[in-house]
Short mmCIF file of C-alpha atoms and ligand atoms in Angstrom, two decimals:
data_model
loop_
_atom_site.label_atom_id
_atom_site.label_comp_id
_atom_site.label_asym_id
_atom_site.label_seq_id
_atom_site.Cartn_x
_atom_site.Cartn_y
_atom_site.Cartn_z
CA UNK H 1 -49.82 53.10 47.71
CA UNK H 2 -50.59 50.07 46.82
CA UNK H 3 -48.73 49.04 44.17
CA UNK H 4 -49.79 46.38 41.14
CA UNK H 5 -50.10 42.63 41.60
CA UNK H 6 -48.57 40.48 39.33
CA UNK H 7 -47.54 36.31 38.45
CA UNK H 8 -44.53 35.09 37.98
CA UNK H 9 -45.87 31.86 36.66
CA UNK H 10 -42.66 29.61 36.79
CA UNK H 11 -39.51 29.42 38.66
CA UNK H 12 -37.09 32.34 37.98
CA UNK H 13 -34.13 33.66 39.11
CA UNK H 14 -33.96 34.91 42.26
CA UNK H 15 -32.52 38.67 41.74
CA UNK H 16 -35.07 38.54 39.37
CA UNK H 17 -38.23 38.07 41.71
CA UNK H 18 -36.64 40.26 44.32
CA UNK H 19 -36.61 42.80 41.21
CA UNK H 20 -39.94 42.88 40.62
CA UNK H 21 -41.00 43.35 44.39
CA UNK H 22 -39.16 46.72 44.41
CA UNK H 23 -41.92 47.17 42.65
CA UNK H 24 -44.75 45.14 42.66
CA UNK H 25 -46.31 42.52 45.38
CA UNK H 26 -45.53 39.57 43.04
CA UNK H 27 -46.97 35.58 43.62
CA UNK H 28 -44.37 33.39 42.47
CA UNK H 29 -44.01 30.46 41.81
CA UNK H 30 -41.02 28.51 43.99
CA UNK H 31 -41.96 25.09 43.29
CA UNK H 32 -41.97 25.44 40.12
CA UNK H 33 -45.67 23.96 39.05
CA UNK H 34 -46.42 23.76 36.07
CA UNK H 35 -50.18 25.03 37.12
CA UNK H 36 -52.95 23.57 34.37
CA UNK H 37 -55.10 26.40 32.73
CA UNK H 38 -58.06 26.46 35.15
CA UNK H 39 -55.29 27.63 37.50
CA UNK H 40 -53.25 29.48 36.05
CA UNK H 41 -56.42 31.33 35.17
CA UNK H 42 -57.54 31.40 39.32
CA UNK H 43 -53.82 32.66 40.04
CA UNK H 44 -53.79 35.76 38.00
CA UNK H 45 -57.39 36.45 39.72
CA UNK H 46 -56.90 39.98 40.39
CA UNK H 47 -53.36 40.67 38.97
CA UNK H 48 -52.28 43.17 36.97
CA UNK H 49 -49.47 41.64 35.20
CA UNK H 50 -48.29 38.07 34.42
CA UNK H 51 -44.90 37.35 33.88
CA UNK H 52 -44.57 33.79 32.16
CA UNK H 53 -42.44 31.02 30.36
CA UNK H 54 -43.43 28.72 26.42
CA UNK H 55 -46.04 26.71 28.99
CA UNK H 56 -47.79 29.00 29.90
CA UNK H 57 -50.92 29.37 27.65
CA UNK H 58 -52.65 33.19 26.98
CA UNK H 59 -56.39 33.26 25.77
CA UNK H 60 -59.34 35.11 25.44
CA UNK H 61 -61.28 32.79 27.71
CA UNK H 62 -58.29 33.18 30.95
CA UNK H 63 -58.44 37.10 29.54
CA UNK H 64 -61.86 37.62 29.56
CA UNK H 65 -61.63 36.07 32.79
CA UNK H 66 -59.28 38.37 34.31
CA UNK H 67 -60.58 41.27 32.82
CA UNK H 68 -57.59 43.72 35.31
CA UNK H 69 -54.35 42.16 33.57
CA UNK H 70 -53.17 44.98 31.97
CA UNK H 71 -49.84 43.19 30.93
CA UNK H 72 -47.91 39.92 29.39
CA UNK H 73 -44.86 39.69 29.81
CA UNK H 74 -42.66 36.23 28.24
CA UNK H 75 -39.68 34.82 29.34
CA UNK H 76 -40.04 33.54 25.19
CA UNK H 77 -38.73 34.95 21.67
CA UNK H 78 -41.15 32.55 20.17
CA UNK H 79 -45.05 33.55 21.19
CA UNK H 80 -47.52 31.51 20.22
CA UNK H 81 -48.92 30.35 23.56
CA UNK H 82 -50.06 33.79 23.41
CA UNK H 83 -53.42 34.64 21.76
CA UNK H 84 -51.65 38.06 20.83
CA UNK H 85 -55.07 39.12 18.62
CA UNK H 86 -57.01 38.37 21.72
CA UNK H 87 -54.76 40.73 24.09
CA UNK H 88 -54.62 43.46 21.62
CA UNK H 89 -58.65 43.63 21.40
CA UNK H 90 -58.63 43.96 25.67
CA UNK H 91 -55.76 46.28 25.84
CA UNK H 92 -53.71 44.16 26.79
CA UNK H 93 -49.94 45.03 26.19
CA UNK H 94 -48.08 41.80 25.50
CA UNK H 95 -44.15 41.49 25.81
CA UNK H 96 -41.29 38.99 24.68
CA UNK H 97 -37.23 38.81 24.22
CA UNK H 98 -35.55 38.57 20.97
CA UNK H 99 -32.29 39.90 20.60
CA UNK H 100 -30.59 38.27 23.27
CA UNK H 101 -30.96 34.73 23.64
CA UNK H 102 -30.19 34.99 19.54
CA UNK H 103 -26.70 33.37 19.29
CA UNK H 104 -27.29 30.86 21.66
CA UNK H 105 -29.61 30.10 19.73
CA UNK H 106 -27.46 29.35 16.62
CA UNK H 107 -24.86 27.75 19.03
CA UNK H 108 -27.23 25.30 20.13
CA UNK H 109 -28.59 25.07 16.22
CA UNK H 110 -25.11 24.47 14.64
CA UNK H 111 -24.11 21.73 17.22
CA UNK H 112 -27.12 20.33 16.83
CA UNK H 113 -26.74 19.68 13.17
CA UNK H 114 -23.28 18.74 13.77
CA UNK H 115 -24.26 16.45 16.35
CA UNK H 116 -27.01 14.35 14.02
CA UNK H 117 -24.54 14.46 10.65
CA UNK H 118 -20.88 13.21 12.59
CA UNK H 119 -23.84 10.65 14.35
CA UNK H 120 -22.57 11.94 18.30
CA UNK H 121 -25.59 10.03 20.65
CA UNK H 122 -26.16 7.57 18.23
CA UNK H 123 -22.27 6.72 18.44
CA UNK H 124 -22.28 7.36 22.59
CA UNK H 125 -24.81 4.90 23.32
CA UNK H 126 -23.39 2.55 21.74
CA UNK H 127 -19.65 3.06 23.52
CA UNK H 128 -22.20 3.73 26.90
CA UNK H 129 -23.51 0.61 26.31
CA UNK H 130 -20.19 -1.57 25.79
CA UNK H 131 -20.53 -1.68 22.93
CA UNK H 132 -17.04 -1.10 21.39
CA UNK H 133 -14.90 -3.71 20.63
CA UNK H 134 -12.63 -3.32 17.38
CA UNK H 135 -12.04 -0.43 15.15
CA UNK H 136 -13.59 -0.48 11.76
CA UNK H 137 -13.26 1.30 8.48
CA UNK H 138 -17.16 2.25 8.08
CA UNK H 139 -17.93 3.04 11.55
CA UNK H 140 -20.82 5.70 12.82
CA UNK H 141 -19.79 7.28 9.05
CA UNK H 142 -21.44 10.84 8.97
CA UNK H 143 -21.42 13.58 6.23
CA UNK H 144 -19.72 16.25 6.63
CA UNK H 145 -20.17 19.59 7.37
CA UNK H 146 -17.88 21.37 6.46
CA UNK H 147 -17.98 22.46 2.77
CA UNK H 148 -21.55 21.14 2.00
CA UNK H 149 -25.05 23.48 1.41
CA UNK H 150 -26.96 24.33 4.26
CA UNK H 151 -30.04 25.47 4.19
CA UNK H 152 -31.83 27.55 6.35
CA UNK H 153 -36.30 27.48 6.57
CA UNK H 154 -37.02 30.34 8.15
CA UNK H 155 -33.89 33.22 7.84
CA UNK H 156 -35.05 35.38 11.29
CA UNK H 157 -32.94 36.98 13.43
CA UNK H 158 -31.26 32.74 14.20
CA UNK H 159 -31.74 31.84 10.94
CA UNK H 160 -29.31 34.23 10.10
CA UNK H 161 -26.80 33.50 12.57
CA UNK H 162 -26.49 29.81 11.70
CA UNK H 163 -26.08 31.00 8.49
CA UNK H 164 -23.22 32.86 9.22
CA UNK H 165 -21.16 30.06 11.14
CA UNK H 166 -21.89 27.75 8.45
CA UNK H 167 -21.09 29.91 5.86
CA UNK H 168 -17.90 31.93 7.53
CA UNK H 169 -17.25 29.05 9.99
CA UNK H 170 -17.45 26.00 8.17
CA UNK H 171 -17.87 27.52 4.22
CA UNK H 172 -21.03 25.81 3.36
CA UNK H 173 -23.03 26.93 0.79
CA UNK H 174 -26.42 29.06 2.37
CA UNK H 175 -29.38 28.47 1.01
CA UNK H 176 -32.59 29.28 2.49
CA UNK H 177 -35.90 29.78 1.96
CA UNK H 178 -38.11 32.79 3.98
CA UNK H 179 -41.61 34.75 2.97
CA UNK H 180 -39.79 36.88 1.48
CA UNK H 181 -36.05 37.51 -0.10
CA UNK H 182 -33.06 38.59 2.15
CA UNK H 183 -31.19 42.18 0.83
CA UNK H 184 -28.79 42.40 -0.85
CA UNK H 185 -27.38 43.38 2.23
CA UNK H 186 -27.76 40.16 4.00
CA UNK H 187 -27.47 37.85 1.45
CA UNK H 188 -23.67 38.63 -0.26
CA UNK H 189 -21.42 38.74 2.43
CA UNK H 190 -22.64 35.10 3.47
CA UNK H 191 -23.10 33.76 -0.31
CA UNK H 192 -26.83 33.55 1.07
CA UNK H 193 -29.26 32.08 -2.36
CA UNK H 194 -33.05 32.44 -1.92
CA UNK H 195 -35.04 28.88 -3.14
CA UNK H 196 -38.74 27.51 -3.09
CA UNK H 197 -39.10 25.27 -0.55
CA UNK H 198 -39.14 22.73 -2.73
CA UNK H 199 -35.70 23.47 -4.02
CA UNK H 200 -34.58 23.83 -0.79
CA UNK H 201 -35.54 19.98 0.60
CA UNK H 202 -34.04 18.78 -2.05
CA UNK H 203 -30.65 20.46 -2.63
CA UNK H 204 -29.29 21.19 0.93
CA UNK H 205 -27.50 18.66 2.78
CA UNK H 206 -28.52 19.54 6.45
CA UNK H 207 -31.81 21.48 6.82
CA UNK H 208 -31.79 23.49 10.13
CA UNK H 209 -35.82 24.84 10.61
CA UNK H 210 -36.21 28.07 12.64
CA UNK H 211 -39.35 29.74 11.61
CA UNK H 212 -42.21 30.79 14.30
CA UNK H 213 -44.66 28.67 14.39
CA UNK H 214 -48.42 29.57 13.28
CA UNK H 215 -50.71 27.57 10.96
CA UNK H 216 -49.70 28.11 8.08
CA UNK H 217 -46.37 26.22 9.57
CA UNK H 218 -47.84 23.34 10.94
CA UNK H 219 -46.85 19.95 9.60
CA UNK H 220 -44.52 22.39 6.61
CA UNK H 221 -42.89 20.03 7.18
CA UNK H 222 -44.43 16.43 5.94
CA UNK H 223 -44.34 13.03 4.37
CA UNK H 224 -43.85 14.94 0.78
CA UNK H 225 -40.84 17.16 1.53
CA UNK H 226 -39.19 14.92 4.01
CA UNK H 227 -39.29 12.74 0.57
CA UNK H 228 -37.58 15.22 -1.09
CA UNK H 229 -34.61 14.73 1.10
CA UNK H 230 -31.26 13.27 0.23
CA UNK H 231 -31.09 9.58 1.72
CA UNK H 232 -27.67 11.30 3.22
CA UNK H 233 -29.03 14.86 4.08
CA UNK H 234 -29.97 15.63 8.00
CA UNK H 235 -32.80 17.76 8.75
CA UNK H 236 -32.89 19.50 12.86
CA UNK H 237 -35.53 21.74 14.28
CA UNK H 238 -34.63 24.73 17.52
CA UNK H 239 -37.67 26.49 16.19
CA UNK H 240 -41.20 24.52 17.09
CA UNK H 241 -42.80 21.34 17.55
CA UNK H 242 -45.67 21.25 15.10
CA UNK H 243 -43.79 22.40 12.19
CA UNK H 244 -42.53 18.99 11.90
CA UNK H 245 -44.80 15.79 11.57
CA UNK H 246 -43.09 14.06 13.84
CA UNK H 247 -45.56 10.46 13.10
CA UNK H 248 -44.25 10.95 9.43
CA UNK H 249 -40.15 12.06 10.46
CA UNK H 250 -39.87 8.94 12.66
CA UNK H 251 -41.51 6.51 9.79
CA UNK H 252 -38.78 8.79 7.42
CA UNK H 253 -35.95 7.81 10.32
CA UNK H 254 -37.02 4.21 10.34
CA UNK H 255 -36.40 3.40 7.12
CA UNK H 256 -33.78 5.38 5.96
CA UNK H 257 -34.98 7.49 3.95
CA UNK H 258 -33.15 10.46 5.32
CA UNK H 259 -29.78 9.87 7.67
CA UNK H 260 -30.22 11.61 10.72
CA UNK H 261 -32.01 14.12 12.44
CA UNK H 262 -31.89 16.37 15.65
CA UNK H 263 -35.17 18.09 17.66
CA UNK H 264 -35.24 20.35 19.92
CA UNK H 265 -38.74 20.94 19.91
CA UNK H 266 -41.92 18.48 19.53
CA UNK H 267 -45.49 17.86 19.33
CA UNK H 268 -47.07 17.61 22.83
CA UNK H 269 -44.07 19.15 24.50
CA UNK H 270 -43.15 17.52 27.25
CA UNK H 271 -44.27 14.41 25.24
CA UNK H 272 -42.39 13.16 22.07
CA UNK H 273 -43.71 10.71 19.60
CA UNK H 274 -42.42 7.28 20.75
CA UNK H 275 -41.69 6.46 17.46
CA UNK H 276 -38.70 8.99 17.38
CA UNK H 277 -37.87 7.44 20.64
CA UNK H 278 -36.86 3.81 18.96
CA UNK H 279 -35.53 4.89 16.13
CA UNK H 280 -31.18 5.59 16.75
CA UNK H 281 -30.19 7.91 13.86
CA UNK H 282 -31.96 10.82 15.80
CA UNK H 283 -30.57 13.30 18.99
CA UNK H 284 -33.44 14.29 21.36
CA UNK H 285 -33.32 17.48 24.04
CA UNK H 286 -35.22 18.84 25.82
CA UNK H 287 -36.07 22.35 24.36
CA UNK H 288 -33.13 23.59 25.52
CA UNK H 289 -31.58 25.51 22.92
CA UNK H 290 -31.54 29.07 24.59
CA UNK H 291 -29.83 27.64 27.75
CA UNK H 292 -26.97 29.01 29.46
CA UNK H 293 -26.86 31.00 32.57
CA UNK H 294 -26.33 33.97 31.08
CA UNK H 295 -29.27 33.76 28.11
CA UNK H 296 -31.30 32.08 30.51
CA UNK H 297 -30.96 35.23 32.74
CA UNK H 298 -30.39 38.00 29.56
CA UNK H 299 -34.28 36.83 29.23
CA UNK H 300 -35.47 36.77 32.19
CA UNK H 301 -34.33 40.44 32.87
CA UNK H 302 -35.92 41.46 29.83
CA UNK H 303 -39.18 40.15 30.50
CA UNK H 304 -39.31 42.29 33.61
CA UNK H 305 -37.78 44.90 32.52
CA UNK H 306 -40.84 45.04 30.12
CA UNK H 307 -43.31 43.71 32.54
CA UNK H 308 -41.92 46.61 35.48
CA UNK H 309 -42.37 49.27 32.66
CA UNK H 310 -45.22 47.58 31.01
CA UNK H 311 -47.12 48.57 34.75
CA UNK H 312 -44.80 52.32 35.81
CA UNK H 313 -46.19 54.00 32.66
CA UNK H 314 -43.12 53.58 31.32
CA UNK H 315 -41.90 52.43 27.01
CA UNK H 316 -41.25 48.49 27.54
CA UNK H 317 -38.33 48.05 25.45
CA UNK H 318 -39.63 44.64 23.51
CA UNK H 319 -43.46 44.95 23.04
CA UNK H 320 -44.89 42.90 20.51
CA UNK H 321 -48.76 45.17 20.35
CA UNK H 322 -47.15 48.43 20.93
CA UNK H 323 -50.53 49.71 19.30
CA UNK H 324 -52.52 49.32 22.87
CA UNK H 325 -49.80 52.02 24.96
CA UNK H 326 -50.89 54.91 25.15
CA UNK H 327 -48.83 58.20 25.07
CA UNK H 328 -45.99 57.28 27.73
C1 LIG U 401 -38.07 30.74 23.09
O1 LIG U 401 -37.43 31.67 23.57
O2 LIG U 401 -38.93 31.58 22.33
C2 LIG U 401 -37.37 29.65 22.98
O3 LIG U 401 -37.61 28.44 22.54
C3 LIG U 401 -36.94 29.43 24.35
O4 LIG U 401 -38.92 28.52 25.06
#
């Protein structure tokens, strides 16, 4: 019996590739080349399944060129790189990897926020440059995290995990903005208070962005929102590039209209707005919030579980569009 052919679009753990080979005829990418859209489309020819990361864009043109494709399994929780409606319209299953990265991403978001507040990257660069000659009372004096007001935009799984760290570990007052208010059972243990978006920017000492990208969220943080923030406040983004207007942020940081920022995601990444590279008061990391060995392995395993289930008639654990699945 011929086995389904699948494409693994980027390098992943060899153990995960080996498991996929038990079920499929696997074409992988051990060199980890980032293929162009045309190349990805061509390499998917004849494949029933695609194992992808956030770097591969799945759109209607790619789907039309590959009508044999049955499942697209991304090892990410965010899925704005996939046109889910186009997949659903063509009966293509899409799966993602929620939950397994929640706590790891929250750890990193909190660490970034602390790094910005306490000026860690800026002061480390200063020390490495051999510029530390004496102690002074205001050298790299930042702002406190404990007891401060934490403003979370996007109070989903990761937002709530960051709120837990802030409220229970650091005695922070948590305010949040979300499309819908959370149940009292979630709010109360955290002392979390729903506020409108402008109030969040005005009142928070540390704003953390954790909302999914959508066209409605494009530049949801721009010049206007940055102007609402306290001059002592920080902004942390572990969500997606494009949510923040990076040019406006670079300008606000350069003019010290906010104290500092910490960014793990960027518009047009891996390119970074040159203005952000020039200002000292920003911590920049290359989209690694979920990058611990254990969590990346859990993400890859879950994406593989989804692909195996999708193409062997079982029920995938984490589908985005389960409506395309027939009875299983
Ligand atoms: C995700 O899973 O969406 C993270 O951003 C890693 O790509």
